[in-house]
Coordinates of C-alpha atoms and ligand atoms in Angstrom, one line a residue:
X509 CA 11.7 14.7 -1.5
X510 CA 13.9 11.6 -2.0
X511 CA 16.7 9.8 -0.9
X512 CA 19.2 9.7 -3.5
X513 CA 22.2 11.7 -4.0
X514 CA 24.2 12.5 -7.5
X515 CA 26.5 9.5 -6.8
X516 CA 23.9 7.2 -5.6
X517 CA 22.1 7.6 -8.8
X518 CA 25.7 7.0 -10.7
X519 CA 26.3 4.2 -9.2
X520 CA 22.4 2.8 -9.4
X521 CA 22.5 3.4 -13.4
X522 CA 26.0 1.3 -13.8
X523 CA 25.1 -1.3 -11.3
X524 CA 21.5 -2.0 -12.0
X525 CA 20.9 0.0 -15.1
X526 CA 17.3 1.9 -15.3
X527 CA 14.6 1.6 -14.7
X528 CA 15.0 0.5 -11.3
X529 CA 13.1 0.8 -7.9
X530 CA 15.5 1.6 -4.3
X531 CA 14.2 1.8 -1.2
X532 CA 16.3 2.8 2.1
X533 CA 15.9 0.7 4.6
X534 CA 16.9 3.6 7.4
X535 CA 13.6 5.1 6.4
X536 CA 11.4 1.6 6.2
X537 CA 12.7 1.1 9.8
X538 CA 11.4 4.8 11.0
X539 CA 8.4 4.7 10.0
X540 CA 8.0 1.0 11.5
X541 CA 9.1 2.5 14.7
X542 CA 6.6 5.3 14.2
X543 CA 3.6 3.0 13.6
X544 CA 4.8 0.0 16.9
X545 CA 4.4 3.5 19.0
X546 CA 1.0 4.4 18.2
X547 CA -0.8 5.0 21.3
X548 CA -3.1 2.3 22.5
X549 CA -5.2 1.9 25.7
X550 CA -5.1 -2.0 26.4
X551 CA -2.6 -3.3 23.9
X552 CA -1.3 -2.9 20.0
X553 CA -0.9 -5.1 16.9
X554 CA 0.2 -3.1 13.8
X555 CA 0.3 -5.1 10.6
X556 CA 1.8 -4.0 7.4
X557 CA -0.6 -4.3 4.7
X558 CA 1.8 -5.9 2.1
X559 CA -0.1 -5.1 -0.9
X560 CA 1.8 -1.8 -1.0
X561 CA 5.2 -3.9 -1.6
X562 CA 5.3 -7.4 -1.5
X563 CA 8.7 -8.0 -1.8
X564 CA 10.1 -10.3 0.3
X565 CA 13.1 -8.3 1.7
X566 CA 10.4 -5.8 2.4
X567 CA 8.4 -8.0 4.2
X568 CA 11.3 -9.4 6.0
X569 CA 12.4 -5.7 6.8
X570 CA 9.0 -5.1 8.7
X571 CA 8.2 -8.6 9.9
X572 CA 11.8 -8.4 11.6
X573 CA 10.9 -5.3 13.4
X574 CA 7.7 -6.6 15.1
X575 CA 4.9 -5.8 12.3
X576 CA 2.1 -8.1 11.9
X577 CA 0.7 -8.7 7.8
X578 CA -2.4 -8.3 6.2
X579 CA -2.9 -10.9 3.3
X580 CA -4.9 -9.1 0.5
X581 CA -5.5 -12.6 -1.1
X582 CA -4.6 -16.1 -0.4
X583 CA -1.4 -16.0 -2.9
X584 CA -0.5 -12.6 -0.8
X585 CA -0.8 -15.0 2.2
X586 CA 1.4 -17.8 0.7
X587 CA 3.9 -15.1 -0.3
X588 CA 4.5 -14.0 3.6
X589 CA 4.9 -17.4 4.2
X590 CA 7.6 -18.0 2.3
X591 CA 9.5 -14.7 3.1
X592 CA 9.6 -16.6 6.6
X593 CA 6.6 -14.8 8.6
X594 CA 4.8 -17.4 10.9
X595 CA 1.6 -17.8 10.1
X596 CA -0.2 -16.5 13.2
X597 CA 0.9 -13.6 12.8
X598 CA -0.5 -13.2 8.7
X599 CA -4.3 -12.4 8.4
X600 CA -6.3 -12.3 5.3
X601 CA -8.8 -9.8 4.3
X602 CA -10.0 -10.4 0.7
X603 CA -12.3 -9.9 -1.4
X604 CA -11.7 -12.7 -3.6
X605 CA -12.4 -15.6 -1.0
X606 CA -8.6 -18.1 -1.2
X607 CA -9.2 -21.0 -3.2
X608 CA -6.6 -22.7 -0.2
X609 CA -8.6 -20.7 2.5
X610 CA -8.6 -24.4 4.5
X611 CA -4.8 -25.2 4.1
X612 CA -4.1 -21.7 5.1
X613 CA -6.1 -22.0 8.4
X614 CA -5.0 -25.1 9.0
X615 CA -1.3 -23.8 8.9
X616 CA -2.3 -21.0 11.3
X617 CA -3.2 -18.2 9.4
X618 CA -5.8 -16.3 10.5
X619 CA -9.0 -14.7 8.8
X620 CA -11.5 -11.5 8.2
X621 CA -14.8 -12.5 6.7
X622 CA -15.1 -9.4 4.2
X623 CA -18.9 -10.4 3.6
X624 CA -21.7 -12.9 4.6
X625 CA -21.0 -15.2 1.7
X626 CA -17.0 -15.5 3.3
X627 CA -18.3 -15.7 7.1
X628 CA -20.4 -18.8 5.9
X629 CA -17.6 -20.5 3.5
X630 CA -15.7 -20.1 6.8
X631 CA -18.2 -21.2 9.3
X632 CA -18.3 -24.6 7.2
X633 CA -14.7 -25.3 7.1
X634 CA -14.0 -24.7 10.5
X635 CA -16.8 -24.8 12.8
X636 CA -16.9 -23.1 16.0
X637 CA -13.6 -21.4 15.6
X638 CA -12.8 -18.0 16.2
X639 CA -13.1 -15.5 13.3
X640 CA -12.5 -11.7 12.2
X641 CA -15.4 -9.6 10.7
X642 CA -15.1 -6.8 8.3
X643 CA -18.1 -4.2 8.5
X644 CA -18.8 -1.3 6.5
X645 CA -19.9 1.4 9.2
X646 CA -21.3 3.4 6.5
X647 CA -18.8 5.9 6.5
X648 CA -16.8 6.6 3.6
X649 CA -13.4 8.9 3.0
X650 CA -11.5 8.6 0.2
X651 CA -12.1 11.4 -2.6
X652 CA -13.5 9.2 -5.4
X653 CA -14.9 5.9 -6.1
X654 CA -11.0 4.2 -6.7
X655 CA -10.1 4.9 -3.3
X656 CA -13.4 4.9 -1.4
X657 CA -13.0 1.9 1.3
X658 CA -15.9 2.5 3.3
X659 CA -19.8 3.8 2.8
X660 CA -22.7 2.9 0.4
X661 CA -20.4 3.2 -2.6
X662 CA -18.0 0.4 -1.4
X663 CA -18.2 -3.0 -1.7
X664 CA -15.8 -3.7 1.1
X665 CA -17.1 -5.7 4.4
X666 CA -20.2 -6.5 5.5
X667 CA -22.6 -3.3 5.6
X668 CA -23.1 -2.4 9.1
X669 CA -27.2 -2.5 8.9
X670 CA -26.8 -6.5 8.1
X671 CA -25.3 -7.5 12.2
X672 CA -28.3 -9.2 12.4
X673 CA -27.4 -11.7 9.4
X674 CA -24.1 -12.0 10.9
X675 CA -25.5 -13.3 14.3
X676 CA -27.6 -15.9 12.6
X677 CA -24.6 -17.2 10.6
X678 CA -22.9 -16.8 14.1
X679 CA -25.3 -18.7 16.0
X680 CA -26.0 -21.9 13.0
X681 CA -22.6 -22.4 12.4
X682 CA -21.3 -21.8 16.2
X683 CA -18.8 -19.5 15.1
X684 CA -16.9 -16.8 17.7
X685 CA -16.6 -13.4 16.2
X686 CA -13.6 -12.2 18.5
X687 CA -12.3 -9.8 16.0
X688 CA -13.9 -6.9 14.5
X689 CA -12.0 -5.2 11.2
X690 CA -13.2 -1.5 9.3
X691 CA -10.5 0.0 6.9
X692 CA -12.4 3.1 5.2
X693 CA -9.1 4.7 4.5
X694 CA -9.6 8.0 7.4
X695 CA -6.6 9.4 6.0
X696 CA -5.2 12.4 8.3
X697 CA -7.6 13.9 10.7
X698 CA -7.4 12.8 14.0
X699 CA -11.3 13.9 14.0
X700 CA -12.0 11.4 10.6
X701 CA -10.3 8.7 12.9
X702 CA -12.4 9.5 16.1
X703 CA -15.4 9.5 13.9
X704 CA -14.7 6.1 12.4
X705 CA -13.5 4.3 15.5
X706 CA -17.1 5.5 17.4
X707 CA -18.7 4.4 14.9
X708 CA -16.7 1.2 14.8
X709 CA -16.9 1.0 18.3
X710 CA -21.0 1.0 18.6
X711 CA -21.0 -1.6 16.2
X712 CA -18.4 -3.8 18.5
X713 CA -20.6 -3.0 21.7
X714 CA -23.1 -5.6 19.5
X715 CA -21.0 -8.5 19.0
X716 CA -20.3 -9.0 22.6
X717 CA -17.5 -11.7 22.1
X718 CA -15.3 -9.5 20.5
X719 CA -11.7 -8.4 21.9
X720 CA -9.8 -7.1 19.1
X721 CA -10.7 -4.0 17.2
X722 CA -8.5 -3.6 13.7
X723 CA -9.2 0.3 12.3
X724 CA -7.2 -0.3 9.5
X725 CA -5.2 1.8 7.5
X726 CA -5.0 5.0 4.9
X727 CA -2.5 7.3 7.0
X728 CA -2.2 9.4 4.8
X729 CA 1.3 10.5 3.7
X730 CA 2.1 13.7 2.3
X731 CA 4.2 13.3 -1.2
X732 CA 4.3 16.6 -2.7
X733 CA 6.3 19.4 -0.7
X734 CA 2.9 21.1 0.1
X735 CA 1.4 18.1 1.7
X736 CA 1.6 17.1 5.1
X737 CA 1.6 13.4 6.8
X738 CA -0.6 11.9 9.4
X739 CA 0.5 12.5 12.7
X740 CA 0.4 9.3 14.1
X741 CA 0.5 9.8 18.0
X742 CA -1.8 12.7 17.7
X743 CA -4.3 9.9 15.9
X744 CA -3.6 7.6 18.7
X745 CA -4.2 9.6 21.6
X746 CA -7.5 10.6 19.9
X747 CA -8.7 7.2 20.0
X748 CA -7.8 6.4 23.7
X749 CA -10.8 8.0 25.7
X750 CA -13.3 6.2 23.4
X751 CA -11.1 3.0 24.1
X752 CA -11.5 3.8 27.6
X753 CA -15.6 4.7 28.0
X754 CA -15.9 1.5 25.8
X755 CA -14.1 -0.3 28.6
X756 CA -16.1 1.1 31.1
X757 CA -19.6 0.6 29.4
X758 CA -19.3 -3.2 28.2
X759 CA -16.5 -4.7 30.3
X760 CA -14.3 -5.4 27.5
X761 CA -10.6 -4.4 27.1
X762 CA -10.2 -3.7 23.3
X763 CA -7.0 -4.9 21.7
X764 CA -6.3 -2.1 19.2
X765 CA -5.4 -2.8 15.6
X766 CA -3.9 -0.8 12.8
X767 CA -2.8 -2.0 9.3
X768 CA -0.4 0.9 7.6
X769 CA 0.5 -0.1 3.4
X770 CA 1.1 3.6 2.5
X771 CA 2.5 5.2 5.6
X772 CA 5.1 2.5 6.2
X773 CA 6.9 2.2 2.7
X774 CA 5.8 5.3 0.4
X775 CA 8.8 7.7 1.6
X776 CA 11.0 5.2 1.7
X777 CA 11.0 4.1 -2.4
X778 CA 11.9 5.9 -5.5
X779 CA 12.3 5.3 -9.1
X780 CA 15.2 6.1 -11.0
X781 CA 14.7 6.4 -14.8
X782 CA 16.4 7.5 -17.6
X783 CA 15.7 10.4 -20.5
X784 CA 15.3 8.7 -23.8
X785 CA 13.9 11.6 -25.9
X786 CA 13.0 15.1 -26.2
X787 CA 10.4 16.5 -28.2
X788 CA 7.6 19.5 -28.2
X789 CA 5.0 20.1 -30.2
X790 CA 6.2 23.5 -31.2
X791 CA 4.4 27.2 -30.1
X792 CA 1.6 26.8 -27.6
X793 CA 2.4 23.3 -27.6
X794 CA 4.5 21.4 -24.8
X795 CA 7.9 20.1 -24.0
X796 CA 7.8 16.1 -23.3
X797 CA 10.7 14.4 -21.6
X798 CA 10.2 10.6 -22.7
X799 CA 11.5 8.4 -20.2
X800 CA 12.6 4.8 -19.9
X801 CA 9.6 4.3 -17.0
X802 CA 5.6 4.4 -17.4
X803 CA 2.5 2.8 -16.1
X804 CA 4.8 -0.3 -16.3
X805 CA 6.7 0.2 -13.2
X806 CA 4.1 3.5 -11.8
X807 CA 1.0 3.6 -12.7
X808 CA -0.6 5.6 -9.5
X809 CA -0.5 8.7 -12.3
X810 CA -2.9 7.4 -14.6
X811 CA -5.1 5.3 -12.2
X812 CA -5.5 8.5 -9.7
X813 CA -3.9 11.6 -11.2
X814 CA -1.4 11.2 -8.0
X815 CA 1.1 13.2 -7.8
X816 CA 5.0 12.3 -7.1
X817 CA 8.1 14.6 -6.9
X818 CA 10.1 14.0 -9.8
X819 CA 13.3 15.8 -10.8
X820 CA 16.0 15.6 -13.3
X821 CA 19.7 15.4 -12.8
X822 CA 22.0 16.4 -15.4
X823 CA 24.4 13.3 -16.3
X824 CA 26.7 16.1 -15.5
X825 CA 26.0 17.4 -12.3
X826 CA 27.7 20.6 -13.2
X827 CA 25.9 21.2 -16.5
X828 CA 24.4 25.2 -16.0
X829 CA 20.6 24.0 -16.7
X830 CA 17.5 26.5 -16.6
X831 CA 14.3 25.9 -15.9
X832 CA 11.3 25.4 -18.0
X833 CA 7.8 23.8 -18.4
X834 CA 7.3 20.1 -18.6
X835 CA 5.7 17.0 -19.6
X836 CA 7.1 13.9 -18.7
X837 CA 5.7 10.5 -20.9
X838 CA 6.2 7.1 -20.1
X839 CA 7.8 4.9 -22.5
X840 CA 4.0 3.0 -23.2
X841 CA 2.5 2.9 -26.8
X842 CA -0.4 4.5 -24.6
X843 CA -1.4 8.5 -24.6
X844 CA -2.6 7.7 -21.3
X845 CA 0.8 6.7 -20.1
X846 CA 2.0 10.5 -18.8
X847 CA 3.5 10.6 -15.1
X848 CA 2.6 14.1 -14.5
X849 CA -1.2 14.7 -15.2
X850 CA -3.7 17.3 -13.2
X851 CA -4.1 16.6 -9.9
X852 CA -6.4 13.8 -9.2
X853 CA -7.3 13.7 -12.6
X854 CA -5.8 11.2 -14.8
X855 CA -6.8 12.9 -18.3
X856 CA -5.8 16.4 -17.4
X857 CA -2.1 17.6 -18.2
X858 CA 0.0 19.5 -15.1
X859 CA 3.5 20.3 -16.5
X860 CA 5.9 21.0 -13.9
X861 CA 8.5 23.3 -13.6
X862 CA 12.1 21.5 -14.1
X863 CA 15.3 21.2 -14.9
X864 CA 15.3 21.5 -19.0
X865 CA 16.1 17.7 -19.3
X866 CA 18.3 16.2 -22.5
X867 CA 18.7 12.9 -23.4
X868 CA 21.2 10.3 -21.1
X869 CA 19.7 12.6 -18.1
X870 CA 18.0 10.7 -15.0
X871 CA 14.8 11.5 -13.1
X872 CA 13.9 10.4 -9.8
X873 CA 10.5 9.6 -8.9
X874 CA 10.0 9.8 -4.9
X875 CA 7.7 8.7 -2.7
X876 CA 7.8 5.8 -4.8
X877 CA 7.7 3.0 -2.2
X878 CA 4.1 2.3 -1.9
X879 CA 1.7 1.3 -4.9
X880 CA 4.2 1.5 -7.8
X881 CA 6.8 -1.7 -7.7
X882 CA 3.2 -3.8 -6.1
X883 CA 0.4 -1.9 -8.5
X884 CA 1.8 -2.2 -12.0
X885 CA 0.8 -2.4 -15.4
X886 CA 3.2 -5.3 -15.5
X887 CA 4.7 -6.2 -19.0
X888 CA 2.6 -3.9 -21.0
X889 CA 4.6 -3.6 -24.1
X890 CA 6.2 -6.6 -23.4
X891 CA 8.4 -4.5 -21.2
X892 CA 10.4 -7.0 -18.7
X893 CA 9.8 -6.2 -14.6
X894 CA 12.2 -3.4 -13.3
X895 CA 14.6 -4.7 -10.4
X896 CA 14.4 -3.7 -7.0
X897 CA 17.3 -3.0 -4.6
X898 CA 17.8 -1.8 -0.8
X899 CA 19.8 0.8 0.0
X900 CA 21.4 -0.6 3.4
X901 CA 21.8 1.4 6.5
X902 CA 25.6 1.3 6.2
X903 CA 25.0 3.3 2.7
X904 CA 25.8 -0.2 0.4
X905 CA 23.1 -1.2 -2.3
X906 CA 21.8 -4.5 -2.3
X907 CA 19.6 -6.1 -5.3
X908 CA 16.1 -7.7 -3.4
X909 CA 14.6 -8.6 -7.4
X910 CA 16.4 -9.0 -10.4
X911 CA 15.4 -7.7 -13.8
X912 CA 13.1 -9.7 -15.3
X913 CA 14.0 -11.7 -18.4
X914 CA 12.1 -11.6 -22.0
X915 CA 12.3 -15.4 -21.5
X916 CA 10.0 -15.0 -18.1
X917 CA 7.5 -13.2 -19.7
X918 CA 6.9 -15.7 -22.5
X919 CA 7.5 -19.1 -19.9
X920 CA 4.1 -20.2 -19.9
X921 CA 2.8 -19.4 -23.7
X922 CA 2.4 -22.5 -26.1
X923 CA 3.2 -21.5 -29.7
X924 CA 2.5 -23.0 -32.5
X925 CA -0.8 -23.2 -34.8
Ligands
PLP433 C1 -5.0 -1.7 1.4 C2 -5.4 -2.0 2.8 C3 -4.7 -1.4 3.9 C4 -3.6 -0.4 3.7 O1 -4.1 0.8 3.2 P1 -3.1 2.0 3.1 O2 -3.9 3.1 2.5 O3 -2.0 1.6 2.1 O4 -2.5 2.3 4.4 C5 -5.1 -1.8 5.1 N1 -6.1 -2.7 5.3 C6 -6.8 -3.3 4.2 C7 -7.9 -4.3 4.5 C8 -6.4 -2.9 3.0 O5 -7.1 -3.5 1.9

């Protein structure tokens, strides 16, 4: 379930030392090659949401092969403009309105109103111009209340039974809504997709200037040997007959949106760790691997209970090794701080089946690429930022983020009483 062979993870340790975060690029550019064919009646933009991994060799990766970004802030914005994307092709859906929201438009950057309060702050700055809305359809997907993007339980967009607020702000501030944006996260189904984009489509037919429908993202992307991926074309093709009677009915031509995080980098990363410490808490108790990693370079485990192949390999690769039950703890000061809890639930323990690890081993953490290096507990423990690298299609490894320094983490305290 991961890249990384017994050299590559030899070579990793003495280059980079652990923990460390490598992504291969030959996958980054598959999956963007998956997502620039999804099926489309009148016409495609695919944006990567960068949130899932904002590092700029990332973002250049994508950019470079023809995705768009979404900006989930107006620093997240700022960032893709300095890894080089142009700004037209960068739009902002946040729920924290930019404090720079004006020198970001101005630049070229372009905007989702994720509520009335936004749609207004917008309308004052830049009257009459075209603008993006986000709308809750009332339809919600993900399996609890941290992932939930869409329904009464989500604070997320405008909620769809407030189109009449929207058309007064519309109409006092002259503003043309030409893009329309839900992301409820439909995961999988092809039918939780063709639900979502009706309903997002009846809510388009009422704001009759728009041209652009964005559905999002949430493909979902299996992990776990046992879990399966969205099919992406069989999504797509879904879509296109309500694409079509849409056409037909209202005379518009809808340009078709999509905004993948997950499915574009969460295969592609891993984590590579090391084995500090092995302990158990003696008969009927457990075996705990403690590792040099934790919620401050993964913390999807303890947010979500998600679940992420991990396995050991022996520093020597032909050490005889059985198997047997365990735990694996992050290096945190933190009970919480356990990389393999119950499924979907944080405070439950799920010990899995391994090689019996010993100290100076290494674990790999796959389908690392998406949430982990971008959705940290950053510097907990006063534990520095793990480096990044690439591993390059011609097999070299190249370092995108150094390790960070002690000295960064304390650059902007002022000691002294
Ligand atoms: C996070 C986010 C996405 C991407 O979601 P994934 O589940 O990573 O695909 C897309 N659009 C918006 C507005 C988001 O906030």
């Amino acid at each position: 379930m991961h890249f990384l062979t017994h050299e590559h993870i030899q070579t990793l340790r003495a280059e980079f030392g652990t923990p460390v975060y490598v992504y291969d690029q030959k996958q980054l550019e598959t999956a963007a090659r998956e997502v620039l064919a999804f099926p489309n009646a009148y016409g495609l933009t695919a944006r990567y949401a960068m949130k899932a991994l904002p590092t700029a060799a990332i973002v250049q990766i994508l950019s470079g092969r023809g995705l768009h970004i979404d900006a989930s802030s107006g620093f997240e914005a700022e960032r893709a403009l300095l890894a080089g994307v142009p700004p037209e092709r960068i739009q902002i859906s946040a729920q924290e309105l930019p404090l720079n929201l004006k020198g970001l438009v101005e630049r070229g950057v372009l905007f989702n109103a994720c509520s009335l309060e936004q749609l207004e702050a917008y309308g004052r700055l830049f009257p009459g111009r075209e603008v993006s809305v986000r709308i809750n359809p009332g339809l919600g997907t993900g399996h609890n209340n941290r992932t939930n993007t869409g329904g009464p339980a989500s604070s997320f967009g405008i909620w769809h039974e407030h189109l009449d607020r929207v058309r007064a702000l519309q109409g006092q501030l002259d503003l043309r809504i030409t893009r329309m944006h839900t992301h409820i996260g439909s995961g999988g189904d092809p039918q939780a997709w063709k639900h979502c984009a009706r309903l997002s489509l009846s809510i388009a037919a009422r704001l009759p200037e728009v041209v652009r429908l964005n559905l999002g993202g949430g493909f979902k992307v299996g992990r776990m040997p046992d879990e399966t991926s969205a099919n992406l074309a069989e999504i797509g093709n879904a879509l296109l007959d309500d694409f079509r009677d849409f056409a037909k009915a209202h005379g518009r031509e809808l340009h078709l949106e999509i905004e993948p995080g997950t499915y574009l980098v969460a295969r592609a990363g891993a984590i590579v760790a090391n084995v500090n410490d092995v302990v158990d808490t003696g008969d009927g108790g457990y075996t705990f691997a403690k590792v040099d990693t934790g919620m401050t370079e993964f913390l999807r485990p303890n947010l979500y209970g998600a679940q992420h192949p991990i396995s050991i390999f022996p520093a020597d690769p032909r050490a005889a090794r059985d198997e047997i039950d365990v735990l694996i703890a992050g290096h945190c000061c933190e009970s919480g701080d356990m990389l393999t809890p119950a499924p979907g639930d944080p405070e439950g323990l799920a010990p899995r089946r391994l090689k019996r690890p010993v100290i100076g081993d290494s674990i790999v953490i796959g389908g690392a690429g998406a949430y982990c290096s971008g959705l940290a507990a950053s510097h907990y423990n006063s534990f520095p930022q793990a480096p990044e690298v690439l591993l390059t299609p011609n097999g070299d490894f190249r370092l995108i983020r150094r390790r960070q320094t002690l000295e960064q983490i304390l650059s902007n305290e002022l000691p002294g009483g």
